[in-house]
Amino acid sequence: KKEEPKKRKAEGPAVAEPVAKRSAFSDSGQEYRRKLSIWGLPYSATEDKVRDFFKACGEISACEILLTVVGRSSGACFLTFATDEGAQAGLKLDHAIFGERWLSVK
């Protein structure tokens, strides 16, 4: 008589439903459409100067200037606008002049 292979039973408690992953962005993942990366800023650029330059585009909900190891501006920042329309207006400032330097807005 040939012996049937034995099946293992699951050990331990039953597996719970997987937890839904949280989005890295707020507003159901829509924030990425309002977040712009700005490159080519002068090293003397401050958050106030950047906000002032882009204020005509719309309300800015966040401005994050990237810094070097020594704490100086690296010439780049991330701007998050409150609305999609503000972000679209900000994109139109690609190649604009800011403090004698042209900007790359993506």
PDB file of N, CA and C in Angstrom:
ATOM      1  N   LYS A   1       0.833  -1.171   0.000  1.00  0.00           N
ATOM      2  CA  LYS A   1       0.000   0.000   0.000  1.00  0.00           C
ATOM      3  C   LYS A   1       0.879   1.235   0.000  1.00  0.00           C
ATOM      4  N   LYS A   2       0.614   2.179  -0.926  1.00  0.00           N
ATOM      5  CA  LYS A   2       1.406   3.391  -1.052  1.00  0.00           C
ATOM      6  C   LYS A   2       0.884   4.436  -0.078  1.00  0.00           C
ATOM      7  N   GLU A   3       1.837   5.109   0.626  1.00  0.00           N
ATOM      8  CA  GLU A   3       1.440   6.093   1.644  1.00  0.00           C
ATOM      9  C   GLU A   3       1.257   7.467   1.013  1.00  0.00           C
ATOM     10  N   GLU A   4       0.152   8.139   1.337  1.00  0.00           N
ATOM     11  CA  GLU A   4      -0.149   9.480   0.843  1.00  0.00           C
ATOM     12  C   GLU A   4       0.731  10.504   1.574  1.00  0.00           C
ATOM     13  N   PRO A   5       1.252  11.535   0.871  1.00  0.00           N
ATOM     14  CA  PRO A   5       2.027  12.558   1.583  1.00  0.00           C
ATOM     15  C   PRO A   5       1.122  13.337   2.531  1.00  0.00           C
ATOM     16  N   LYS A   6       1.668  13.663   3.681  1.00  0.00           N
ATOM     17  CA  LYS A   6       0.885  14.385   4.679  1.00  0.00           C
ATOM     18  C   LYS A   6       0.922  15.874   4.371  1.00  0.00           C
ATOM     19  N   LYS A   7      -0.214  16.501   4.552  1.00  0.00           N
ATOM     20  CA  LYS A   7      -0.308  17.947   4.343  1.00  0.00           C
ATOM     21  C   LYS A   7      -0.101  18.643   5.671  1.00  0.00           C
ATOM     22  N   ARG A   8       0.612  19.732   5.621  1.00  0.00           N
ATOM     23  CA  ARG A   8       0.840  20.500   6.848  1.00  0.00           C
ATOM     24  C   ARG A   8      -0.353  21.380   7.141  1.00  0.00           C
ATOM     25  N   LYS A   9      -0.635  21.509   8.390  1.00  0.00           N
ATOM     26  CA  LYS A   9      -1.676  22.431   8.815  1.00  0.00           C
ATOM     27  C   LYS A   9      -1.015  23.747   9.157  1.00  0.00           C
ATOM     28  N   ALA A  10      -1.737  24.823   8.909  1.00  0.00           N
ATOM     29  CA  ALA A  10      -1.213  26.147   9.250  1.00  0.00           C
ATOM     30  C   ALA A  10      -1.047  26.234  10.754  1.00  0.00           C
ATOM     31  N   GLU A  11       0.117  26.660  11.172  1.00  0.00           N
ATOM     32  CA  GLU A  11       0.372  26.806  12.596  1.00  0.00           C
ATOM     33  C   GLU A  11       0.212  28.258  12.986  1.00  0.00           C
ATOM     34  N   GLY A  12      -0.178  28.513  14.204  1.00  0.00           N
ATOM     35  CA  GLY A  12      -0.310  29.878  14.717  1.00  0.00           C
ATOM     36  C   GLY A  12      -1.676  30.461  14.393  1.00  0.00           C
ATOM     37  N   PRO A  13      -1.868  31.705  14.758  1.00  0.00           N
ATOM     38  CA  PRO A  13      -3.172  32.343  14.538  1.00  0.00           C
ATOM     39  C   PRO A  13      -3.430  32.566  13.054  1.00  0.00           C
ATOM     40  N   ALA A  14      -4.677  32.730  12.732  1.00  0.00           N
ATOM     41  CA  ALA A  14      -5.057  32.986  11.346  1.00  0.00           C
ATOM     42  C   ALA A  14      -4.443  34.296  10.881  1.00  0.00           C
ATOM     43  N   VAL A  15      -4.121  34.362   9.617  1.00  0.00           N
ATOM     44  CA  VAL A  15      -3.492  35.550   9.054  1.00  0.00           C
ATOM     45  C   VAL A  15      -4.552  36.644   8.903  1.00  0.00           C
ATOM     46  N   ALA A  16      -4.247  37.810   9.435  1.00  0.00           N
ATOM     47  CA  ALA A  16      -5.178  38.934   9.342  1.00  0.00           C
ATOM     48  C   ALA A  16      -5.107  39.560   7.955  1.00  0.00           C
ATOM     49  N   GLU A  17      -6.120  40.331   7.639  1.00  0.00           N
ATOM     50  CA  GLU A  17      -6.142  41.044   6.362  1.00  0.00           C
ATOM     51  C   GLU A  17      -4.956  42.008   6.303  1.00  0.00           C
ATOM     52  N   PRO A  18      -4.316  42.158   5.154  1.00  0.00           N
ATOM     53  CA  PRO A  18      -3.189  43.101   5.065  1.00  0.00           C
ATOM     54  C   PRO A  18      -3.663  44.536   5.307  1.00  0.00           C
ATOM     55  N   VAL A  19      -2.820  45.291   5.949  1.00  0.00           N
ATOM     56  CA  VAL A  19      -3.130  46.684   6.238  1.00  0.00           C
ATOM     57  C   VAL A  19      -2.868  47.499   4.983  1.00  0.00           C
ATOM     58  N   ALA A  20      -3.806  48.363   4.650  1.00  0.00           N
ATOM     59  CA  ALA A  20      -3.639  49.209   3.466  1.00  0.00           C
ATOM     60  C   ALA A  20      -2.482  50.167   3.683  1.00  0.00           C
ATOM     61  N   LYS A  21      -1.653  50.317   2.666  1.00  0.00           N
ATOM     62  CA  LYS A  21      -0.517  51.223   2.768  1.00  0.00           C
ATOM     63  C   LYS A  21      -0.996  52.659   2.686  1.00  0.00           C
ATOM     64  N   ARG A  22      -0.366  53.501   3.481  1.00  0.00           N
ATOM     65  CA  ARG A  22      -0.678  54.924   3.415  1.00  0.00           C
ATOM     66  C   ARG A  22       0.073  55.544   2.260  1.00  0.00           C
ATOM     67  N   SER A  23      -0.562  56.473   1.644  1.00  0.00           N
ATOM     68  CA  SER A  23       0.082  57.183   0.551  1.00  0.00           C
ATOM     69  C   SER A  23       1.130  58.128   1.116  1.00  0.00           C
ATOM     70  N   ALA A  24       2.206  58.310   0.388  1.00  0.00           N
ATOM     71  CA  ALA A  24       3.242  59.250   0.808  1.00  0.00           C
ATOM     72  C   ALA A  24       2.763  60.682   0.630  1.00  0.00           C
ATOM     73  N   PHE A  25       1.647  60.853  -0.047  1.00  0.00           N
ATOM     74  CA  PHE A  25       1.108  62.170  -0.321  1.00  0.00           C
ATOM     75  C   PHE A  25      -0.251  62.302   0.333  1.00  0.00           C
ATOM     76  N   SER A  26      -0.592  63.509   0.728  1.00  0.00           N
ATOM     77  CA  SER A  26      -1.901  63.752   1.313  1.00  0.00           C
ATOM     78  C   SER A  26      -2.931  63.933   0.212  1.00  0.00           C
ATOM     79  N   ASP A  27      -4.158  64.181   0.598  1.00  0.00           N
ATOM     80  CA  ASP A  27      -5.252  64.422  -0.353  1.00  0.00           C
ATOM     81  C   ASP A  27      -5.415  63.277  -1.342  1.00  0.00           C
ATOM     82  N   SER A  28      -5.414  62.067  -0.843  1.00  0.00           N
ATOM     83  CA  SER A  28      -5.622  60.881  -1.679  1.00  0.00           C
ATOM     84  C   SER A  28      -4.606  60.779  -2.813  1.00  0.00           C
ATOM     85  N   GLY A  29      -3.380  61.156  -2.571  1.00  0.00           N
ATOM     86  CA  GLY A  29      -2.334  60.991  -3.571  1.00  0.00           C
ATOM     87  C   GLY A  29      -2.301  62.063  -4.641  1.00  0.00           C
ATOM     88  N   GLN A  30      -3.014  63.159  -4.457  1.00  0.00           N
ATOM     89  CA  GLN A  30      -3.065  64.192  -5.482  1.00  0.00           C
ATOM     90  C   GLN A  30      -2.018  65.283  -5.288  1.00  0.00           C
ATOM     91  N   GLU A  31      -1.316  65.282  -4.160  1.00  0.00           N
ATOM     92  CA  GLU A  31      -0.351  66.342  -3.882  1.00  0.00           C
ATOM     93  C   GLU A  31       0.803  66.363  -4.873  1.00  0.00           C
ATOM     94  N   TYR A  32       1.167  65.218  -5.420  1.00  0.00           N
ATOM     95  CA  TYR A  32       2.298  65.171  -6.348  1.00  0.00           C
ATOM     96  C   TYR A  32       2.071  66.066  -7.560  1.00  0.00           C
ATOM     97  N   ARG A  33       0.813  66.305  -7.925  1.00  0.00           N
ATOM     98  CA  ARG A  33       0.534  67.172  -9.078  1.00  0.00           C
ATOM     99  C   ARG A  33       0.753  68.639  -8.744  1.00  0.00           C
ATOM    100  N   ARG A  34       0.790  68.957  -7.460  1.00  0.00           N
ATOM    101  CA  ARG A  34       0.959  70.355  -7.035  1.00  0.00           C
ATOM    102  C   ARG A  34       2.362  70.639  -6.520  1.00  0.00           C
ATOM    103  N   LYS A  35       3.237  69.646  -6.533  1.00  0.00           N
ATOM    104  CA  LYS A  35       4.593  69.818  -6.007  1.00  0.00           C
ATOM    105  C   LYS A  35       5.560  70.014  -7.164  1.00  0.00           C
ATOM    106  N   LEU A  36       6.242  71.152  -7.166  1.00  0.00           N
ATOM    107  CA  LEU A  36       7.184  71.487  -8.228  1.00  0.00           C
ATOM    108  C   LEU A  36       8.607  71.449  -7.695  1.00  0.00           C
ATOM    109  N   SER A  37       9.528  71.041  -8.541  1.00  0.00           N
ATOM    110  CA  SER A  37      10.945  71.128  -8.179  1.00  0.00           C
ATOM    111  C   SER A  37      11.530  72.310  -8.945  1.00  0.00           C
ATOM    112  N   ILE A  38      12.215  73.156  -8.223  1.00  0.00           N
ATOM    113  CA  ILE A  38      12.806  74.373  -8.778  1.00  0.00           C
ATOM    114  C   ILE A  38      14.320  74.224  -8.688  1.00  0.00           C
ATOM    115  N   TRP A  39      14.998  74.400  -9.802  1.00  0.00           N
ATOM    116  CA  TRP A  39      16.460  74.305  -9.862  1.00  0.00           C
ATOM    117  C   TRP A  39      17.015  75.585 -10.454  1.00  0.00           C
ATOM    118  N   GLY A  40      18.219  75.952 -10.049  1.00  0.00           N
ATOM    119  CA  GLY A  40      18.879  77.139 -10.585  1.00  0.00           C
ATOM    120  C   GLY A  40      18.714  78.374  -9.718  1.00  0.00           C
ATOM    121  N   LEU A  41      18.237  78.200  -8.500  1.00  0.00           N
ATOM    122  CA  LEU A  41      18.098  79.345  -7.597  1.00  0.00           C
ATOM    123  C   LEU A  41      19.470  79.878  -7.213  1.00  0.00           C
ATOM    124  N   PRO A  42      19.574  81.181  -6.972  1.00  0.00           N
ATOM    125  CA  PRO A  42      20.848  81.696  -6.454  1.00  0.00           C
ATOM    126  C   PRO A  42      21.098  81.132  -5.055  1.00  0.00           C
ATOM    127  N   TYR A  43      22.343  81.012  -4.700  1.00  0.00           N
ATOM    128  CA  TYR A  43      22.675  80.456  -3.386  1.00  0.00           C
ATOM    129  C   TYR A  43      22.198  81.344  -2.253  1.00  0.00           C
ATOM    130  N   SER A  44      21.913  82.601  -2.552  1.00  0.00           N
ATOM    131  CA  SER A  44      21.423  83.527  -1.523  1.00  0.00           C
ATOM    132  C   SER A  44      19.907  83.455  -1.361  1.00  0.00           C
ATOM    133  N   ALA A  45      19.231  82.603  -2.121  1.00  0.00           N
ATOM    134  CA  ALA A  45      17.767  82.516  -2.065  1.00  0.00           C
ATOM    135  C   ALA A  45      17.299  82.034  -0.697  1.00  0.00           C
ATOM    136  N   THR A  46      16.280  82.705  -0.181  1.00  0.00           N
ATOM    137  CA  THR A  46      15.657  82.311   1.072  1.00  0.00           C
ATOM    138  C   THR A  46      14.230  81.880   0.792  1.00  0.00           C
ATOM    139  N   GLU A  47      13.610  81.268   1.771  1.00  0.00           N
ATOM    140  CA  GLU A  47      12.227  80.831   1.607  1.00  0.00           C
ATOM    141  C   GLU A  47      11.314  82.017   1.313  1.00  0.00           C
ATOM    142  N   ASP A  48      11.530  83.127   1.997  1.00  0.00           N
ATOM    143  CA  ASP A  48      10.698  84.313   1.772  1.00  0.00           C
ATOM    144  C   ASP A  48      10.843  84.835   0.343  1.00  0.00           C
ATOM    145  N   LYS A  49      12.069  84.860  -0.176  1.00  0.00           N
ATOM    146  CA  LYS A  49      12.301  85.339  -1.544  1.00  0.00           C
ATOM    147  C   LYS A  49      11.646  84.417  -2.571  1.00  0.00           C
ATOM    148  N   VAL A  50      11.730  83.116  -2.346  1.00  0.00           N
ATOM    149  CA  VAL A  50      11.123  82.151  -3.272  1.00  0.00           C
ATOM    150  C   VAL A  50       9.603  82.275  -3.232  1.00  0.00           C
ATOM    151  N   ARG A  51       9.044  82.355  -2.033  1.00  0.00           N
ATOM    152  CA  ARG A  51       7.589  82.521  -1.903  1.00  0.00           C
ATOM    153  C   ARG A  51       7.132  83.806  -2.580  1.00  0.00           C
ATOM    154  N   ASP A  52       7.894  84.882  -2.395  1.00  0.00           N
ATOM    155  CA  ASP A  52       7.532  86.166  -2.996  1.00  0.00           C
ATOM    156  C   ASP A  52       7.565  86.083  -4.526  1.00  0.00           C
ATOM    157  N   PHE A  53       8.551  85.363  -5.075  1.00  0.00           N
ATOM    158  CA  PHE A  53       8.680  85.243  -6.523  1.00  0.00           C
ATOM    159  C   PHE A  53       7.498  84.463  -7.127  1.00  0.00           C
ATOM    160  N   PHE A  54       7.034  83.428  -6.424  1.00  0.00           N
ATOM    161  CA  PHE A  54       5.971  82.571  -6.947  1.00  0.00           C
ATOM    162  C   PHE A  54       4.579  82.925  -6.415  1.00  0.00           C
ATOM    163  N   LYS A  55       4.444  83.997  -5.627  1.00  0.00           N
ATOM    164  CA  LYS A  55       3.152  84.288  -5.003  1.00  0.00           C
ATOM    165  C   LYS A  55       2.056  84.622  -6.011  1.00  0.00           C
ATOM    166  N   ALA A  56       2.407  85.149  -7.185  1.00  0.00           N
ATOM    167  CA  ALA A  56       1.402  85.473  -8.193  1.00  0.00           C
ATOM    168  C   ALA A  56       0.748  84.212  -8.764  1.00  0.00           C
ATOM    169  N   CYS A  57       1.383  83.068  -8.596  1.00  0.00           N
ATOM    170  CA  CYS A  57       0.846  81.813  -9.132  1.00  0.00           C
ATOM    171  C   CYS A  57      -0.308  81.283  -8.286  1.00  0.00           C
ATOM    172  N   GLY A  58      -0.281  81.576  -7.017  1.00  0.00           N
ATOM    173  CA  GLY A  58      -1.313  81.073  -6.115  1.00  0.00           C
ATOM    174  C   GLY A  58      -0.739  80.795  -4.740  1.00  0.00           C
ATOM    175  N   GLU A  59      -1.598  80.294  -3.870  1.00  0.00           N
ATOM    176  CA  GLU A  59      -1.186  80.026  -2.490  1.00  0.00           C
ATOM    177  C   GLU A  59      -0.186  78.876  -2.442  1.00  0.00           C
ATOM    178  N   ILE A  60       0.897  79.094  -1.722  1.00  0.00           N
ATOM    179  CA  ILE A  60       1.945  78.081  -1.562  1.00  0.00           C
ATOM    180  C   ILE A  60       1.750  77.435  -0.198  1.00  0.00           C
ATOM    181  N   SER A  61       1.552  76.125  -0.179  1.00  0.00           N
ATOM    182  CA  SER A  61       1.331  75.438   1.090  1.00  0.00           C
ATOM    183  C   SER A  61       2.637  74.951   1.725  1.00  0.00           C
ATOM    184  N   ALA A  62       3.699  74.783   0.928  1.00  0.00           N
ATOM    185  CA  ALA A  62       4.989  74.355   1.489  1.00  0.00           C
ATOM    186  C   ALA A  62       6.125  74.809   0.580  1.00  0.00           C
ATOM    187  N   CYS A  63       7.234  75.195   1.205  1.00  0.00           N
ATOM    188  CA  CYS A  63       8.440  75.581   0.482  1.00  0.00           C
ATOM    189  C   CYS A  63       9.616  74.952   1.221  1.00  0.00           C
ATOM    190  N   GLU A  64      10.314  74.057   0.544  1.00  0.00           N
ATOM    191  CA  GLU A  64      11.429  73.343   1.150  1.00  0.00           C
ATOM    192  C   GLU A  64      12.691  73.613   0.339  1.00  0.00           C
ATOM    193  N   ILE A  65      13.565  74.454   0.870  1.00  0.00           N
ATOM    194  CA  ILE A  65      14.821  74.764   0.193  1.00  0.00           C
ATOM    195  C   ILE A  65      15.852  73.712   0.590  1.00  0.00           C
ATOM    196  N   LEU A  66      16.483  73.122  -0.409  1.00  0.00           N
ATOM    197  CA  LEU A  66      17.503  72.109  -0.152  1.00  0.00           C
ATOM    198  C   LEU A  66      18.802  72.800   0.232  1.00  0.00           C
ATOM    199  N   LEU A  67      19.426  72.308   1.290  1.00  0.00           N
ATOM    200  CA  LEU A  67      20.641  72.922   1.820  1.00  0.00           C
ATOM    201  C   LEU A  67      21.838  72.004   1.647  1.00  0.00           C
ATOM    202  N   THR A  68      23.017  72.625   1.576  1.00  0.00           N
ATOM    203  CA  THR A  68      24.261  71.858   1.537  1.00  0.00           C
ATOM    204  C   THR A  68      24.614  71.430   2.958  1.00  0.00           C
ATOM    205  N   VAL A  69      25.698  70.700   3.081  1.00  0.00           N
ATOM    206  CA  VAL A  69      26.152  70.224   4.385  1.00  0.00           C
ATOM    207  C   VAL A  69      26.446  71.390   5.332  1.00  0.00           C
ATOM    208  N   VAL A  70      26.909  72.505   4.782  1.00  0.00           N
ATOM    209  CA  VAL A  70      27.255  73.658   5.618  1.00  0.00           C
ATOM    210  C   VAL A  70      26.054  74.577   5.871  1.00  0.00           C
ATOM    211  N   GLY A  71      24.886  74.210   5.381  1.00  0.00           N
ATOM    212  CA  GLY A  71      23.683  74.977   5.662  1.00  0.00           C
ATOM    213  C   GLY A  71      23.349  76.059   4.649  1.00  0.00           C
ATOM    214  N   ARG A  72      24.074  76.116   3.564  1.00  0.00           N
ATOM    215  CA  ARG A  72      23.827  77.105   2.517  1.00  0.00           C
ATOM    216  C   ARG A  72      22.845  76.520   1.507  1.00  0.00           C
ATOM    217  N   SER A  73      22.091  77.370   0.830  1.00  0.00           N
ATOM    218  CA  SER A  73      21.171  76.906  -0.202  1.00  0.00           C
ATOM    219  C   SER A  73      21.941  76.173  -1.299  1.00  0.00           C
ATOM    220  N   SER A  74      21.395  75.061  -1.759  1.00  0.00           N
ATOM    221  CA  SER A  74      22.041  74.304  -2.835  1.00  0.00           C
ATOM    222  C   SER A  74      21.581  74.783  -4.209  1.00  0.00           C
ATOM    223  N   GLY A  75      20.661  75.742  -4.231  1.00  0.00           N
ATOM    224  CA  GLY A  75      20.150  76.249  -5.500  1.00  0.00           C
ATOM    225  C   GLY A  75      18.920  75.514  -5.983  1.00  0.00           C
ATOM    226  N   ALA A  76      18.300  74.740  -5.097  1.00  0.00           N
ATOM    227  CA  ALA A  76      17.109  73.980  -5.470  1.00  0.00           C
ATOM    228  C   ALA A  76      16.094  74.018  -4.345  1.00  0.00           C
ATOM    229  N   CYS A  77      14.823  73.868  -4.708  1.00  0.00           N
ATOM    230  CA  CYS A  77      13.782  73.785  -3.690  1.00  0.00           C
ATOM    231  C   CYS A  77      12.585  73.029  -4.246  1.00  0.00           C
ATOM    232  N   PHE A  78      11.702  72.644  -3.350  1.00  0.00           N
ATOM    233  CA  PHE A  78      10.426  72.038  -3.701  1.00  0.00           C
ATOM    234  C   PHE A  78       9.326  72.961  -3.219  1.00  0.00           C
ATOM    235  N   LEU A  79       8.419  73.289  -4.121  1.00  0.00           N
ATOM    236  CA  LEU A  79       7.265  74.134  -3.788  1.00  0.00           C
ATOM    237  C   LEU A  79       6.011  73.303  -3.942  1.00  0.00           C
ATOM    238  N   THR A  80       5.135  73.379  -2.960  1.00  0.00           N
ATOM    239  CA  THR A  80       3.842  72.717  -3.057  1.00  0.00           C
ATOM    240  C   THR A  80       2.769  73.782  -3.036  1.00  0.00           C
ATOM    241  N   PHE A  81       1.951  73.802  -4.071  1.00  0.00           N
ATOM    242  CA  PHE A  81       0.868  74.769  -4.172  1.00  0.00           C
ATOM    243  C   PHE A  81      -0.413  74.179  -3.590  1.00  0.00           C
ATOM    244  N   ALA A  82      -1.306  75.053  -3.139  1.00  0.00           N
ATOM    245  CA  ALA A  82      -2.565  74.619  -2.552  1.00  0.00           C
ATOM    246  C   ALA A  82      -3.526  74.088  -3.611  1.00  0.00           C
ATOM    247  N   THR A  83      -3.372  74.516  -4.853  1.00  0.00           N
ATOM    248  CA  THR A  83      -4.281  74.097  -5.919  1.00  0.00           C
ATOM    249  C   THR A  83      -3.497  73.628  -7.146  1.00  0.00           C
ATOM    250  N   ASP A  84      -4.162  72.847  -7.974  1.00  0.00           N
ATOM    251  CA  ASP A  84      -3.554  72.408  -9.232  1.00  0.00           C
ATOM    252  C   ASP A  84      -3.305  73.598 -10.154  1.00  0.00           C
ATOM    253  N   GLU A  85      -4.204  74.576 -10.121  1.00  0.00           N
ATOM    254  CA  GLU A  85      -4.065  75.757 -10.972  1.00  0.00           C
ATOM    255  C   GLU A  85      -2.812  76.550 -10.604  1.00  0.00           C
ATOM    256  N   GLY A  86      -2.530  76.649  -9.305  1.00  0.00           N
ATOM    257  CA  GLY A  86      -1.318  77.331  -8.859  1.00  0.00           C
ATOM    258  C   GLY A  86      -0.066  76.644  -9.367  1.00  0.00           C
ATOM    259  N   ALA A  87      -0.078  75.305  -9.325  1.00  0.00           N
ATOM    260  CA  ALA A  87       1.074  74.543  -9.813  1.00  0.00           C
ATOM    261  C   ALA A  87       1.243  74.736 -11.317  1.00  0.00           C
ATOM    262  N   GLN A  88       0.143  74.754 -12.058  1.00  0.00           N
ATOM    263  CA  GLN A  88       0.226  74.970 -13.505  1.00  0.00           C
ATOM    264  C   GLN A  88       0.790  76.352 -13.817  1.00  0.00           C
ATOM    265  N   ALA A  89       0.374  77.356 -13.033  1.00  0.00           N
ATOM    266  CA  ALA A  89       0.915  78.706 -13.221  1.00  0.00           C
ATOM    267  C   ALA A  89       2.409  78.737 -12.872  1.00  0.00           C
ATOM    268  N   GLY A  90       2.809  77.990 -11.851  1.00  0.00           N
ATOM    269  CA  GLY A  90       4.216  77.913 -11.481  1.00  0.00           C
ATOM    270  C   GLY A  90       5.060  77.277 -12.574  1.00  0.00           C
ATOM    271  N   LEU A  91       4.514  76.286 -13.253  1.00  0.00           N
ATOM    272  CA  LEU A  91       5.243  75.637 -14.347  1.00  0.00           C
ATOM    273  C   LEU A  91       5.525  76.604 -15.492  1.00  0.00           C
ATOM    274  N   LYS A  92       4.688  77.609 -15.636  1.00  0.00           N
ATOM    275  CA  LYS A  92       4.884  78.592 -16.701  1.00  0.00           C
ATOM    276  C   LYS A  92       6.093  79.490 -16.440  1.00  0.00           C
ATOM    277  N   LEU A  93       6.614  79.444 -15.208  1.00  0.00           N
ATOM    278  CA  LEU A  93       7.800  80.245 -14.880  1.00  0.00           C
ATOM    279  C   LEU A  93       9.102  79.490 -15.166  1.00  0.00           C
ATOM    280  N   ASP A  94       8.992  78.380 -15.887  1.00  0.00           N
ATOM    281  CA  ASP A  94      10.192  77.667 -16.311  1.00  0.00           C
ATOM    282  C   ASP A  94      11.020  78.600 -17.191  1.00  0.00           C
ATOM    283  N   HIS A  95      12.300  78.686 -16.946  1.00  0.00           N
ATOM    284  CA  HIS A  95      13.257  79.551 -17.650  1.00  0.00           C
ATOM    285  C   HIS A  95      13.081  81.034 -17.314  1.00  0.00           C
ATOM    286  N   ALA A  96      12.352  81.337 -16.242  1.00  0.00           N
ATOM    287  CA  ALA A  96      12.248  82.726 -15.782  1.00  0.00           C
ATOM    288  C   ALA A  96      13.560  83.115 -15.100  1.00  0.00           C
ATOM    289  N   ILE A  97      13.806  84.412 -14.999  1.00  0.00           N
ATOM    290  CA  ILE A  97      15.034  84.911 -14.368  1.00  0.00           C
ATOM    291  C   ILE A  97      14.741  85.232 -12.898  1.00  0.00           C
ATOM    292  N   PHE A  98      15.549  84.657 -12.023  1.00  0.00           N
ATOM    293  CA  PHE A  98      15.438  84.874 -10.576  1.00  0.00           C
ATOM    294  C   PHE A  98      16.828  85.250 -10.088  1.00  0.00           C
ATOM    295  N   GLY A  99      17.015  86.489  -9.714  1.00  0.00           N
ATOM    296  CA  GLY A  99      18.325  86.915  -9.207  1.00  0.00           C
ATOM    297  C   GLY A  99      19.445  86.673 -10.199  1.00  0.00           C
ATOM    298  N   GLU A 100      19.262  87.034 -11.441  1.00  0.00           N
ATOM    299  CA  GLU A 100      20.255  86.892 -12.503  1.00  0.00           C
ATOM    300  C   GLU A 100      20.554  85.442 -12.887  1.00  0.00           C
ATOM    301  N   ARG A 101      19.702  84.514 -12.478  1.00  0.00           N
ATOM    302  CA  ARG A 101      19.861  83.111 -12.873  1.00  0.00           C
ATOM    303  C   ARG A 101      18.536  82.622 -13.433  1.00  0.00           C
ATOM    304  N   TRP A 102      18.589  81.795 -14.469  1.00  0.00           N
ATOM    305  CA  TRP A 102      17.350  81.258 -15.009  1.00  0.00           C
ATOM    306  C   TRP A 102      16.968  80.009 -14.245  1.00  0.00           C
ATOM    307  N   LEU A 103      15.677  79.822 -14.081  1.00  0.00           N
ATOM    308  CA  LEU A 103      15.154  78.697 -13.301  1.00  0.00           C
ATOM    309  C   LEU A 103      14.720  77.546 -14.191  1.00  0.00           C
ATOM    310  N   SER A 104      14.850  76.376 -13.671  1.00  0.00           N
ATOM    311  CA  SER A 104      14.279  75.187 -14.271  1.00  0.00           C
ATOM    312  C   SER A 104      13.165  74.725 -13.341  1.00  0.00           C
ATOM    313  N   VAL A 105      11.933  74.777 -13.838  1.00  0.00           N
ATOM    314  CA  VAL A 105      10.770  74.416 -13.023  1.00  0.00           C
ATOM    315  C   VAL A 105      10.159  73.151 -13.613  1.00  0.00           C
ATOM    316  N   LYS A 106      10.081  72.130 -12.829  1.00  0.00           N
ATOM    317  CA  LYS A 106       9.510  70.839 -13.268  1.00  0.00           C
ATOM    318  C   LYS A 106       8.411  70.411 -12.326  1.00  0.00           C
TER     319      LYS A 106
END
